[in-house]
Amino acid sequence: MKFYAYVRIEPNSKFESDKFLSILYKYGYKIPKNRLILEEASVSKSIYSRDLFQNSINYSLSSGDILVIKSLDCLGCRFEEMLLIANQIFEKQIRLICLDYSKNEINGDLRIFFNHFLMLCSQFEKSFNFNNENLNIIVKKNGRPEILSEVQKKQVLQYFKKGESINSIAKRFSVTRTVIQRILKVVVKNVNNQISYLDTT
C-alpha cells in the first residue's frame, strides 16, 4: 500500500508543498514528497484533460493504494465529472480521501453518502444549466422591450427631418441617445430595402 496526494493549483499561483505535507502528516497521512502530485489547471479544465491526474489513476496507483485529494475540484470541473471519476477510482479499488469532505477514507456508509451528494449536485447542475439555456433563448427571442410607441417613433423621425439633433430628441422623450439611434437605424434600413426592391423591378 502506497500513499499519494493530488492537488490542483491555479496556473501561476504559489503552493507551499512542505506546509501541505505537514498538514497531511497531522491527519496521519505520511506522504513522500515524490508522491505529491501538483497539477496546474484552472478549475474549469475538465478532469479528462488533466494529464497528471489521468496518468496517476491509470498507471501509478494500484489496488489498495491511498489517494488523498485536497478538495472536490481535484476530481473535475463539473459534478457529473466528479461522480464518474470517483466511481472509476472506487472500481480500481483505490482508497480515496477528500480532505474538504472528510479526513477519513471514503468507504462504507461514507462512500454511499459521498456518491449520493455528488449525484444530487450533478442533477441540480444539469437542471440549473438547462434553465439558464432556456432563459437565454427566451431573452434572445423576445429581444429588448420597446421603449417608445409607434406614434412616438414617427414623431422622432419628424423631429430628425426638421434638423433636430439626436441629443435634443432624446431629451424630448426622456430616453438615451442609443434608443433614438436605433429607431433611425431601422428607418434607414427600411428605406434602403425599398430602394433595392425598386432597382430590381
N, C-alpha and C. Protein backbone atom coordinates (compact mmCIF):
# COMPACT_ATOMS: atom_id res chain seq x y z
N MET A 1 0.85 -1.20 0.00
CA MET A 1 0.00 0.00 0.00
C MET A 1 0.88 1.25 0.00
N LYS A 2 0.60 2.14 -0.96
CA LYS A 2 1.35 3.39 -1.05
C LYS A 2 0.41 4.58 -0.88
N PHE A 3 0.96 5.66 -0.34
CA PHE A 3 0.20 6.89 -0.17
C PHE A 3 0.56 7.90 -1.26
N TYR A 4 -0.46 8.49 -1.87
CA TYR A 4 -0.27 9.56 -2.86
C TYR A 4 -1.17 10.73 -2.49
N ALA A 5 -0.78 11.91 -2.93
CA ALA A 5 -1.64 13.09 -2.74
C ALA A 5 -1.68 13.87 -4.05
N TYR A 6 -2.85 14.37 -4.36
CA TYR A 6 -3.02 15.15 -5.60
C TYR A 6 -3.65 16.49 -5.25
N VAL A 7 -3.08 17.55 -5.82
CA VAL A 7 -3.61 18.90 -5.60
C VAL A 7 -3.69 19.63 -6.93
N ARG A 8 -4.85 20.19 -7.20
CA ARG A 8 -4.99 21.07 -8.37
C ARG A 8 -4.68 22.49 -7.93
N ILE A 9 -3.78 23.14 -8.66
CA ILE A 9 -3.45 24.53 -8.31
C ILE A 9 -3.69 25.42 -9.54
N GLU A 10 -4.13 26.62 -9.27
CA GLU A 10 -4.35 27.57 -10.36
C GLU A 10 -3.03 27.91 -11.04
N PRO A 11 -3.05 28.05 -12.37
CA PRO A 11 -1.82 28.41 -13.08
C PRO A 11 -1.19 29.68 -12.53
N ASN A 12 0.14 29.65 -12.43
CA ASN A 12 0.95 30.79 -11.97
C ASN A 12 0.70 31.17 -10.50
N SER A 13 0.12 30.25 -9.75
CA SER A 13 -0.10 30.52 -8.32
C SER A 13 0.95 29.78 -7.50
N LYS A 14 1.17 30.24 -6.28
CA LYS A 14 2.16 29.63 -5.41
C LYS A 14 1.50 28.58 -4.51
N PHE A 15 2.20 27.51 -4.28
CA PHE A 15 1.69 26.46 -3.40
C PHE A 15 2.83 25.96 -2.52
N GLU A 16 2.60 25.95 -1.21
CA GLU A 16 3.63 25.52 -0.26
C GLU A 16 3.51 24.01 -0.01
N SER A 17 4.31 23.26 -0.73
CA SER A 17 4.25 21.80 -0.66
C SER A 17 4.56 21.28 0.74
N ASP A 18 5.62 21.80 1.33
CA ASP A 18 6.05 21.31 2.65
C ASP A 18 4.96 21.54 3.71
N LYS A 19 4.33 22.70 3.63
CA LYS A 19 3.27 23.03 4.58
C LYS A 19 2.08 22.08 4.42
N PHE A 20 1.73 21.78 3.17
CA PHE A 20 0.62 20.88 2.90
C PHE A 20 0.94 19.47 3.39
N LEU A 21 2.17 19.01 3.14
CA LEU A 21 2.58 17.67 3.58
C LEU A 21 2.57 17.56 5.11
N SER A 22 2.94 18.67 5.78
CA SER A 22 2.93 18.65 7.25
C SER A 22 1.50 18.58 7.79
N ILE A 23 0.56 19.23 7.07
CA ILE A 23 -0.86 19.15 7.46
C ILE A 23 -1.36 17.71 7.31
N LEU A 24 -0.98 17.08 6.20
CA LEU A 24 -1.37 15.69 5.97
C LEU A 24 -0.79 14.78 7.06
N TYR A 25 0.43 15.08 7.47
CA TYR A 25 1.09 14.27 8.49
C TYR A 25 0.33 14.35 9.82
N LYS A 26 -0.22 15.54 10.12
CA LYS A 26 -1.01 15.71 11.34
C LYS A 26 -2.28 14.86 11.31
N TYR A 27 -2.81 14.67 10.10
CA TYR A 27 -4.01 13.84 9.94
C TYR A 27 -3.67 12.35 9.93
N GLY A 28 -2.37 12.05 9.94
CA GLY A 28 -1.96 10.65 9.96
C GLY A 28 -1.56 10.10 8.61
N TYR A 29 -1.38 10.98 7.64
CA TYR A 29 -1.02 10.53 6.29
C TYR A 29 0.40 11.01 5.97
N LYS A 30 1.35 10.07 6.04
CA LYS A 30 2.74 10.40 5.76
C LYS A 30 3.02 10.13 4.28
N ILE A 31 3.08 11.19 3.52
CA ILE A 31 3.22 11.08 2.06
C ILE A 31 4.59 11.61 1.64
N PRO A 32 5.38 10.78 0.96
CA PRO A 32 6.69 11.23 0.47
C PRO A 32 6.51 12.37 -0.55
N LYS A 33 7.47 13.25 -0.59
CA LYS A 33 7.37 14.42 -1.47
C LYS A 33 7.27 14.01 -2.94
N ASN A 34 7.91 12.88 -3.28
CA ASN A 34 7.87 12.44 -4.68
C ASN A 34 6.52 11.83 -5.07
N ARG A 35 5.64 11.67 -4.06
CA ARG A 35 4.29 11.16 -4.38
C ARG A 35 3.22 12.24 -4.19
N LEU A 36 3.68 13.47 -4.05
CA LEU A 36 2.75 14.61 -4.03
C LEU A 36 2.65 15.12 -5.47
N ILE A 37 1.48 14.98 -6.05
CA ILE A 37 1.26 15.36 -7.45
C ILE A 37 0.60 16.73 -7.50
N LEU A 38 1.33 17.70 -8.03
CA LEU A 38 0.80 19.06 -8.18
C LEU A 38 0.54 19.31 -9.65
N GLU A 39 -0.70 19.68 -9.96
CA GLU A 39 -1.04 19.93 -11.37
C GLU A 39 -1.63 21.31 -11.53
N GLU A 40 -0.99 22.09 -12.40
CA GLU A 40 -1.52 23.42 -12.73
C GLU A 40 -2.69 23.25 -13.69
N ALA A 41 -3.87 23.63 -13.24
CA ALA A 41 -5.07 23.52 -14.08
C ALA A 41 -6.13 24.44 -13.53
N SER A 42 -6.77 25.19 -14.39
CA SER A 42 -7.85 26.06 -13.95
C SER A 42 -9.01 25.20 -13.48
N VAL A 43 -9.85 25.76 -12.65
CA VAL A 43 -10.97 25.00 -12.10
C VAL A 43 -11.94 24.59 -13.20
N SER A 44 -11.93 25.29 -14.32
CA SER A 44 -12.85 24.99 -15.43
C SER A 44 -12.31 23.92 -16.37
N LYS A 45 -11.10 23.45 -16.12
CA LYS A 45 -10.50 22.44 -17.01
C LYS A 45 -11.02 21.05 -16.66
N SER A 46 -11.46 20.34 -17.69
CA SER A 46 -12.02 19.01 -17.48
C SER A 46 -11.00 18.06 -16.86
N ILE A 47 -11.47 17.15 -16.05
CA ILE A 47 -10.59 16.16 -15.42
C ILE A 47 -9.94 15.28 -16.47
N TYR A 48 -10.61 15.11 -17.59
CA TYR A 48 -10.08 14.25 -18.66
C TYR A 48 -8.98 14.94 -19.46
N SER A 49 -8.77 16.23 -19.18
CA SER A 49 -7.68 16.97 -19.82
C SER A 49 -6.54 17.25 -18.84
N ARG A 50 -6.66 16.73 -17.64
CA ARG A 50 -5.60 16.89 -16.64
C ARG A 50 -4.70 15.66 -16.69
N ASP A 51 -3.63 15.81 -17.43
CA ASP A 51 -2.77 14.66 -17.74
C ASP A 51 -2.14 14.02 -16.52
N LEU A 52 -1.67 14.83 -15.58
CA LEU A 52 -1.01 14.26 -14.39
C LEU A 52 -1.98 13.41 -13.58
N PHE A 53 -3.21 13.89 -13.46
CA PHE A 53 -4.20 13.13 -12.70
C PHE A 53 -4.51 11.82 -13.42
N GLN A 54 -4.75 11.90 -14.73
CA GLN A 54 -5.09 10.70 -15.51
C GLN A 54 -3.97 9.68 -15.47
N ASN A 55 -2.73 10.14 -15.61
CA ASN A 55 -1.59 9.22 -15.57
C ASN A 55 -1.46 8.56 -14.20
N SER A 56 -1.74 9.32 -13.16
CA SER A 56 -1.65 8.78 -11.80
C SER A 56 -2.67 7.67 -11.58
N ILE A 57 -3.92 7.95 -11.98
CA ILE A 57 -5.01 6.98 -11.78
C ILE A 57 -4.80 5.73 -12.64
N ASN A 58 -4.36 5.94 -13.86
CA ASN A 58 -4.28 4.82 -14.81
C ASN A 58 -2.99 4.03 -14.72
N TYR A 59 -1.91 4.66 -14.25
CA TYR A 59 -0.62 3.98 -14.30
C TYR A 59 0.13 3.91 -12.96
N SER A 60 0.04 4.95 -12.15
CA SER A 60 0.85 4.98 -10.91
C SER A 60 0.19 4.24 -9.76
N LEU A 61 -1.08 4.54 -9.52
CA LEU A 61 -1.76 3.95 -8.36
C LEU A 61 -2.28 2.55 -8.67
N SER A 62 -2.17 1.69 -7.68
CA SER A 62 -2.65 0.32 -7.81
C SER A 62 -3.74 0.05 -6.78
N SER A 63 -4.36 -1.11 -6.91
CA SER A 63 -5.40 -1.51 -5.96
C SER A 63 -4.84 -1.50 -4.54
N GLY A 64 -5.58 -0.85 -3.62
CA GLY A 64 -5.16 -0.78 -2.23
C GLY A 64 -4.39 0.46 -1.88
N ASP A 65 -3.89 1.19 -2.90
CA ASP A 65 -3.18 2.44 -2.63
C ASP A 65 -4.16 3.51 -2.16
N ILE A 66 -3.63 4.50 -1.45
CA ILE A 66 -4.47 5.58 -0.93
C ILE A 66 -4.17 6.87 -1.67
N LEU A 67 -5.21 7.51 -2.15
CA LEU A 67 -5.08 8.80 -2.83
C LEU A 67 -5.77 9.87 -1.98
N VAL A 68 -5.00 10.85 -1.54
CA VAL A 68 -5.54 11.97 -0.77
C VAL A 68 -5.65 13.18 -1.68
N ILE A 69 -6.85 13.74 -1.79
CA ILE A 69 -7.03 14.96 -2.59
C ILE A 69 -7.43 16.10 -1.65
N LYS A 70 -7.06 17.29 -2.05
CA LYS A 70 -7.31 18.44 -1.18
C LYS A 70 -8.78 18.82 -1.15
N SER A 71 -9.42 18.84 -2.34
CA SER A 71 -10.80 19.33 -2.42
C SER A 71 -11.53 18.65 -3.58
N LEU A 72 -12.84 18.87 -3.64
CA LEU A 72 -13.65 18.24 -4.67
C LEU A 72 -13.24 18.64 -6.09
N ASP A 73 -12.76 19.89 -6.26
CA ASP A 73 -12.41 20.33 -7.61
C ASP A 73 -11.19 19.58 -8.15
N CYS A 74 -10.54 18.78 -7.31
CA CYS A 74 -9.46 17.92 -7.80
C CYS A 74 -10.02 16.78 -8.65
N LEU A 75 -11.33 16.53 -8.53
CA LEU A 75 -11.96 15.43 -9.26
C LEU A 75 -12.65 15.88 -10.55
N GLY A 76 -12.64 17.18 -10.83
CA GLY A 76 -13.27 17.63 -12.07
C GLY A 76 -13.80 19.04 -11.99
N CYS A 77 -14.30 19.51 -13.14
CA CYS A 77 -14.83 20.87 -13.20
C CYS A 77 -16.35 20.90 -13.08
N ARG A 78 -16.98 19.72 -13.17
CA ARG A 78 -18.43 19.61 -13.02
C ARG A 78 -18.74 18.43 -12.10
N PHE A 79 -19.89 18.49 -11.45
CA PHE A 79 -20.24 17.42 -10.52
C PHE A 79 -20.43 16.08 -11.24
N GLU A 80 -20.91 16.13 -12.47
CA GLU A 80 -21.07 14.89 -13.23
C GLU A 80 -19.71 14.22 -13.44
N GLU A 81 -18.70 15.02 -13.76
CA GLU A 81 -17.33 14.50 -13.91
C GLU A 81 -16.83 13.92 -12.60
N MET A 82 -17.06 14.65 -11.52
CA MET A 82 -16.61 14.21 -10.20
C MET A 82 -17.19 12.84 -9.85
N LEU A 83 -18.47 12.68 -10.15
CA LEU A 83 -19.14 11.41 -9.85
C LEU A 83 -18.54 10.27 -10.67
N LEU A 84 -18.33 10.52 -11.95
CA LEU A 84 -17.79 9.49 -12.85
C LEU A 84 -16.37 9.10 -12.46
N ILE A 85 -15.53 10.09 -12.17
CA ILE A 85 -14.13 9.80 -11.86
C ILE A 85 -14.01 9.16 -10.48
N ALA A 86 -14.88 9.54 -9.55
CA ALA A 86 -14.87 8.92 -8.22
C ALA A 86 -15.21 7.43 -8.33
N ASN A 87 -16.22 7.12 -9.14
CA ASN A 87 -16.60 5.72 -9.34
C ASN A 87 -15.48 4.93 -10.03
N GLN A 88 -14.77 5.61 -10.95
CA GLN A 88 -13.64 4.96 -11.61
C GLN A 88 -12.54 4.62 -10.60
N ILE A 89 -12.31 5.54 -9.68
CA ILE A 89 -11.31 5.32 -8.62
C ILE A 89 -11.72 4.15 -7.73
N PHE A 90 -13.01 4.13 -7.35
CA PHE A 90 -13.51 3.05 -6.48
C PHE A 90 -13.45 1.69 -7.20
N GLU A 91 -13.75 1.69 -8.51
CA GLU A 91 -13.72 0.44 -9.28
C GLU A 91 -12.31 -0.13 -9.34
N LYS A 92 -11.31 0.75 -9.36
CA LYS A 92 -9.92 0.30 -9.37
C LYS A 92 -9.45 -0.08 -7.97
N GLN A 93 -10.36 0.04 -7.01
CA GLN A 93 -10.08 -0.28 -5.60
C GLN A 93 -8.95 0.59 -5.03
N ILE A 94 -8.91 1.82 -5.53
CA ILE A 94 -8.02 2.83 -4.95
C ILE A 94 -8.79 3.48 -3.81
N ARG A 95 -8.14 3.64 -2.68
CA ARG A 95 -8.81 4.20 -1.49
C ARG A 95 -8.71 5.72 -1.54
N LEU A 96 -9.85 6.39 -1.46
CA LEU A 96 -9.92 7.84 -1.67
C LEU A 96 -10.20 8.59 -0.38
N ILE A 97 -9.47 9.69 -0.21
CA ILE A 97 -9.71 10.62 0.90
C ILE A 97 -9.79 12.02 0.32
N CYS A 98 -10.90 12.71 0.59
CA CYS A 98 -11.07 14.10 0.15
C CYS A 98 -11.13 14.97 1.41
N LEU A 99 -10.10 15.75 1.62
CA LEU A 99 -9.97 16.49 2.88
C LEU A 99 -11.12 17.47 3.13
N ASP A 100 -11.64 18.08 2.07
CA ASP A 100 -12.76 19.01 2.22
C ASP A 100 -14.05 18.30 2.61
N TYR A 101 -14.13 17.00 2.29
CA TYR A 101 -15.34 16.23 2.58
C TYR A 101 -15.21 15.50 3.91
N SER A 102 -14.10 14.82 4.09
CA SER A 102 -13.84 14.08 5.33
C SER A 102 -12.35 13.81 5.43
N LYS A 103 -11.86 13.80 6.66
CA LYS A 103 -10.45 13.48 6.88
C LYS A 103 -10.21 11.98 6.85
N ASN A 104 -11.30 11.22 6.78
CA ASN A 104 -11.21 9.76 6.78
C ASN A 104 -11.41 9.21 5.37
N GLU A 105 -11.03 7.96 5.20
CA GLU A 105 -11.20 7.30 3.90
C GLU A 105 -12.69 7.22 3.56
N ILE A 106 -13.00 7.45 2.29
CA ILE A 106 -14.39 7.39 1.83
C ILE A 106 -14.73 5.95 1.49
N ASN A 107 -15.33 5.27 2.45
CA ASN A 107 -15.77 3.89 2.24
C ASN A 107 -17.02 3.62 3.08
N GLY A 108 -17.63 2.47 2.87
CA GLY A 108 -18.83 2.12 3.63
C GLY A 108 -19.95 3.14 3.44
N ASP A 109 -20.59 3.50 4.56
CA ASP A 109 -21.69 4.47 4.51
C ASP A 109 -21.22 5.83 4.01
N LEU A 110 -19.99 6.19 4.35
CA LEU A 110 -19.45 7.48 3.92
C LEU A 110 -19.38 7.55 2.39
N ARG A 111 -19.04 6.43 1.78
CA ARG A 111 -19.00 6.36 0.31
C ARG A 111 -20.40 6.50 -0.29
N ILE A 112 -21.37 5.87 0.34
CA ILE A 112 -22.76 5.96 -0.13
C ILE A 112 -23.24 7.42 -0.07
N PHE A 113 -22.97 8.08 1.07
CA PHE A 113 -23.35 9.49 1.22
C PHE A 113 -22.60 10.38 0.22
N PHE A 114 -21.33 10.06 -0.01
CA PHE A 114 -20.50 10.84 -0.94
C PHE A 114 -21.06 10.75 -2.36
N ASN A 115 -21.35 9.54 -2.81
CA ASN A 115 -21.92 9.34 -4.14
C ASN A 115 -23.28 10.01 -4.28
N HIS A 116 -24.08 9.89 -3.22
CA HIS A 116 -25.41 10.49 -3.23
C HIS A 116 -25.31 12.02 -3.31
N PHE A 117 -24.38 12.57 -2.57
CA PHE A 117 -24.15 14.01 -2.58
C PHE A 117 -23.76 14.49 -3.99
N LEU A 118 -22.81 13.79 -4.61
CA LEU A 118 -22.36 14.15 -5.97
C LEU A 118 -23.49 13.99 -6.98
N MET A 119 -24.32 12.96 -6.79
CA MET A 119 -25.43 12.73 -7.71
C MET A 119 -26.46 13.85 -7.63
N LEU A 120 -26.78 14.27 -6.41
CA LEU A 120 -27.74 15.37 -6.21
C LEU A 120 -27.20 16.67 -6.81
N CYS A 121 -25.92 16.93 -6.57
CA CYS A 121 -25.29 18.15 -7.11
C CYS A 121 -25.26 18.12 -8.63
N SER A 122 -25.01 16.93 -9.19
CA SER A 122 -24.97 16.78 -10.65
C SER A 122 -26.34 17.05 -11.26
N GLN A 123 -27.39 16.52 -10.62
CA GLN A 123 -28.75 16.74 -11.12
C GLN A 123 -29.14 18.21 -11.03
N PHE A 124 -28.77 18.84 -9.92
CA PHE A 124 -29.05 20.27 -9.76
C PHE A 124 -28.31 21.09 -10.82
N GLU A 125 -27.04 20.73 -11.05
CA GLU A 125 -26.21 21.44 -12.03
C GLU A 125 -26.82 21.34 -13.43
N LYS A 126 -27.28 20.14 -13.81
CA LYS A 126 -27.90 19.94 -15.12
C LYS A 126 -29.17 20.77 -15.24
N SER A 127 -29.98 20.74 -14.18
CA SER A 127 -31.24 21.49 -14.18
C SER A 127 -30.98 22.98 -14.26
N PHE A 128 -29.97 23.44 -13.51
CA PHE A 128 -29.62 24.87 -13.49
C PHE A 128 -29.15 25.32 -14.87
N ASN A 129 -28.27 24.52 -15.50
CA ASN A 129 -27.76 24.87 -16.84
C ASN A 129 -28.87 24.85 -17.87
N PHE A 130 -29.79 23.86 -17.75
CA PHE A 130 -30.91 23.77 -18.70
C PHE A 130 -31.81 24.99 -18.59
N ASN A 131 -32.12 25.40 -17.36
CA ASN A 131 -32.97 26.57 -17.16
C ASN A 131 -32.31 27.85 -17.66
N ASN A 132 -31.00 27.95 -17.47
CA ASN A 132 -30.26 29.12 -17.96
C ASN A 132 -30.27 29.19 -19.47
N GLU A 133 -30.11 28.01 -20.11
CA GLU A 133 -30.13 27.97 -21.58
C GLU A 133 -31.51 28.39 -22.10
N ASN A 134 -32.56 27.91 -21.45
CA ASN A 134 -33.91 28.30 -21.86
C ASN A 134 -34.15 29.78 -21.67
N LEU A 135 -33.62 30.31 -20.56
CA LEU A 135 -33.77 31.74 -20.28
C LEU A 135 -33.08 32.57 -21.35
N ASN A 136 -31.88 32.12 -21.77
CA ASN A 136 -31.15 32.83 -22.82
C ASN A 136 -31.91 32.81 -24.13
N ILE A 137 -32.56 31.67 -24.43
CA ILE A 137 -33.34 31.55 -25.66
C ILE A 137 -34.51 32.52 -25.63
N ILE A 138 -35.19 32.60 -24.48
CA ILE A 138 -36.34 33.50 -24.34
C ILE A 138 -35.91 34.95 -24.50
N VAL A 139 -34.78 35.29 -23.87
CA VAL A 139 -34.29 36.67 -23.95
C VAL A 139 -33.94 37.02 -25.39
N LYS A 140 -33.26 36.10 -26.08
CA LYS A 140 -32.87 36.36 -27.46
C LYS A 140 -34.10 36.46 -28.36
N LYS A 141 -35.11 35.64 -28.07
CA LYS A 141 -36.31 35.62 -28.91
C LYS A 141 -37.11 36.90 -28.72
N ASN A 142 -37.26 37.30 -27.49
CA ASN A 142 -38.07 38.48 -27.21
C ASN A 142 -37.34 39.78 -27.49
N GLY A 143 -36.01 39.78 -27.32
CA GLY A 143 -35.24 40.99 -27.57
C GLY A 143 -35.53 42.06 -26.53
N ARG A 144 -35.09 43.29 -26.84
CA ARG A 144 -35.31 44.39 -25.90
C ARG A 144 -36.75 44.85 -25.95
N PRO A 145 -37.29 45.23 -24.83
CA PRO A 145 -38.66 45.75 -24.83
C PRO A 145 -38.71 47.10 -25.54
N GLU A 146 -39.81 47.38 -26.22
CA GLU A 146 -39.99 48.65 -26.91
C GLU A 146 -40.19 49.76 -25.87
N ILE A 147 -39.39 50.83 -26.01
CA ILE A 147 -39.49 51.94 -25.05
C ILE A 147 -40.47 52.99 -25.56
N LEU A 148 -40.42 53.25 -26.87
CA LEU A 148 -41.31 54.25 -27.47
C LEU A 148 -42.39 53.58 -28.30
N SER A 149 -43.56 54.19 -28.32
CA SER A 149 -44.67 53.66 -29.11
C SER A 149 -44.44 53.96 -30.59
N GLU A 150 -45.29 53.38 -31.44
CA GLU A 150 -45.17 53.63 -32.88
C GLU A 150 -45.41 55.10 -33.21
N VAL A 151 -46.34 55.73 -32.50
CA VAL A 151 -46.63 57.16 -32.72
C VAL A 151 -45.41 58.00 -32.37
N GLN A 152 -44.77 57.66 -31.25
CA GLN A 152 -43.58 58.40 -30.81
C GLN A 152 -42.41 58.20 -31.78
N LYS A 153 -42.32 57.00 -32.33
CA LYS A 153 -41.25 56.75 -33.31
C LYS A 153 -41.42 57.63 -34.54
N LYS A 154 -42.68 57.82 -34.97
CA LYS A 154 -42.95 58.70 -36.12
C LYS A 154 -42.59 60.14 -35.78
N GLN A 155 -42.86 60.52 -34.53
CA GLN A 155 -42.51 61.87 -34.09
C GLN A 155 -40.99 62.06 -34.08
N VAL A 156 -40.27 61.01 -33.67
CA VAL A 156 -38.79 61.06 -33.68
C VAL A 156 -38.30 61.35 -35.09
N LEU A 157 -38.88 60.65 -36.06
CA LEU A 157 -38.48 60.83 -37.46
C LEU A 157 -38.78 62.25 -37.94
N GLN A 158 -39.93 62.77 -37.55
CA GLN A 158 -40.30 64.13 -37.96
C GLN A 158 -39.34 65.17 -37.39
N TYR A 159 -39.02 65.04 -36.12
CA TYR A 159 -38.07 65.97 -35.49
C TYR A 159 -36.71 65.89 -36.15
N PHE A 160 -36.30 64.66 -36.49
CA PHE A 160 -34.99 64.46 -37.12
C PHE A 160 -34.97 65.10 -38.51
N LYS A 161 -36.08 64.96 -39.24
CA LYS A 161 -36.18 65.56 -40.58
C LYS A 161 -36.09 67.08 -40.52
N LYS A 162 -36.59 67.63 -39.42
CA LYS A 162 -36.56 69.10 -39.26
C LYS A 162 -35.16 69.60 -38.88
N GLY A 163 -34.23 68.66 -38.68
CA GLY A 163 -32.86 69.05 -38.37
C GLY A 163 -32.51 69.05 -36.90
N GLU A 164 -33.42 68.51 -36.09
CA GLU A 164 -33.14 68.49 -34.65
C GLU A 164 -32.10 67.40 -34.35
N SER A 165 -31.18 67.67 -33.44
CA SER A 165 -30.10 66.72 -33.12
C SER A 165 -30.63 65.51 -32.36
N ILE A 166 -29.84 64.45 -32.40
CA ILE A 166 -30.22 63.23 -31.68
C ILE A 166 -30.28 63.48 -30.18
N ASN A 167 -29.34 64.26 -29.66
CA ASN A 167 -29.35 64.59 -28.22
C ASN A 167 -30.63 65.30 -27.82
N SER A 168 -31.03 66.26 -28.65
CA SER A 168 -32.24 67.04 -28.36
C SER A 168 -33.49 66.16 -28.39
N ILE A 169 -33.55 65.27 -29.38
CA ILE A 169 -34.70 64.36 -29.50
C ILE A 169 -34.75 63.41 -28.29
N ALA A 170 -33.60 62.93 -27.91
CA ALA A 170 -33.53 62.01 -26.77
C ALA A 170 -34.05 62.68 -25.50
N LYS A 171 -33.71 63.97 -25.32
CA LYS A 171 -34.18 64.71 -24.15
C LYS A 171 -35.69 64.91 -24.20
N ARG A 172 -36.24 65.12 -25.38
CA ARG A 172 -37.70 65.30 -25.54
C ARG A 172 -38.46 64.10 -25.01
N PHE A 173 -37.93 62.89 -25.32
CA PHE A 173 -38.65 61.67 -24.96
C PHE A 173 -38.08 60.99 -23.71
N SER A 174 -37.11 61.66 -23.07
CA SER A 174 -36.50 61.13 -21.83
C SER A 174 -35.94 59.72 -22.02
N VAL A 175 -35.21 59.55 -23.11
CA VAL A 175 -34.55 58.27 -23.38
C VAL A 175 -33.08 58.55 -23.71
N THR A 176 -32.31 57.49 -23.88
CA THR A 176 -30.90 57.65 -24.22
C THR A 176 -30.73 57.89 -25.72
N ARG A 177 -29.56 58.37 -26.09
CA ARG A 177 -29.23 58.59 -27.50
C ARG A 177 -29.29 57.27 -28.27
N THR A 178 -28.93 56.18 -27.59
CA THR A 178 -28.91 54.87 -28.24
C THR A 178 -30.29 54.47 -28.74
N VAL A 179 -31.33 54.79 -27.96
CA VAL A 179 -32.71 54.46 -28.35
C VAL A 179 -33.07 55.20 -29.64
N ILE A 180 -32.76 56.48 -29.70
CA ILE A 180 -33.07 57.28 -30.89
C ILE A 180 -32.27 56.79 -32.09
N GLN A 181 -31.00 56.49 -31.87
CA GLN A 181 -30.15 55.99 -32.96
C GLN A 181 -30.68 54.67 -33.51
N ARG A 182 -31.20 53.82 -32.62
CA ARG A 182 -31.73 52.53 -33.04
C ARG A 182 -32.98 52.72 -33.91
N ILE A 183 -33.83 53.67 -33.53
CA ILE A 183 -35.05 53.93 -34.30
C ILE A 183 -34.68 54.45 -35.70
N LEU A 184 -33.74 55.38 -35.75
CA LEU A 184 -33.32 55.95 -37.03
C LEU A 184 -32.62 54.90 -37.90
N LYS A 185 -31.89 54.03 -37.26
CA LYS A 185 -31.21 52.97 -37.99
C LYS A 185 -32.21 52.05 -38.69
N VAL A 186 -33.29 51.73 -38.01
CA VAL A 186 -34.35 50.88 -38.59
C VAL A 186 -35.00 51.59 -39.77
N VAL A 187 -35.23 52.89 -39.63
CA VAL A 187 -35.84 53.67 -40.73
C VAL A 187 -34.95 53.65 -41.96
N VAL A 188 -33.65 53.90 -41.75
CA VAL A 188 -32.69 53.90 -42.86
C VAL A 188 -32.64 52.53 -43.53
N LYS A 189 -32.67 51.48 -42.73
CA LYS A 189 -32.64 50.12 -43.27
C LYS A 189 -33.87 49.84 -44.14
N ASN A 190 -35.05 50.28 -43.67
CA ASN A 190 -36.28 50.08 -44.43
C ASN A 190 -36.24 50.85 -45.75
N VAL A 191 -35.70 52.07 -45.71
CA VAL A 191 -35.60 52.88 -46.94
C VAL A 191 -34.68 52.19 -47.94
N ASN A 192 -33.55 51.69 -47.45
CA ASN A 192 -32.59 51.00 -48.32
C ASN A 192 -33.20 49.75 -48.94
N ASN A 193 -34.00 49.05 -48.18
CA ASN A 193 -34.67 47.85 -48.70
C ASN A 193 -35.66 48.21 -49.80
N GLN A 194 -36.36 49.32 -49.59
CA GLN A 194 -37.32 49.77 -50.61
C GLN A 194 -36.61 50.18 -51.89
N ILE A 195 -35.46 50.84 -51.75
CA ILE A 195 -34.68 51.25 -52.92
C ILE A 195 -34.17 50.03 -53.68
N SER A 196 -33.69 49.03 -52.92
CA SER A 196 -33.18 47.80 -53.55
C SER A 196 -34.30 47.10 -54.29
N TYR A 197 -35.50 47.11 -53.72
CA TYR A 197 -36.65 46.46 -54.35
C TYR A 197 -37.01 47.15 -55.66
N LEU A 198 -37.01 48.49 -55.64
CA LEU A 198 -37.35 49.25 -56.85
C LEU A 198 -36.30 49.04 -57.95
N ASP A 199 -35.04 48.88 -57.54
CA ASP A 199 -33.97 48.67 -58.52
C ASP A 199 -34.11 47.33 -59.25
N THR A 200 -34.73 46.36 -58.57
CA THR A 200 -34.83 45.02 -59.16
C THR A 200 -36.10 44.86 -59.97
N THR A 201 -37.03 45.83 -59.91
CA THR A 201 -38.30 45.70 -60.65
C THR A 201 -38.23 46.45 -61.97
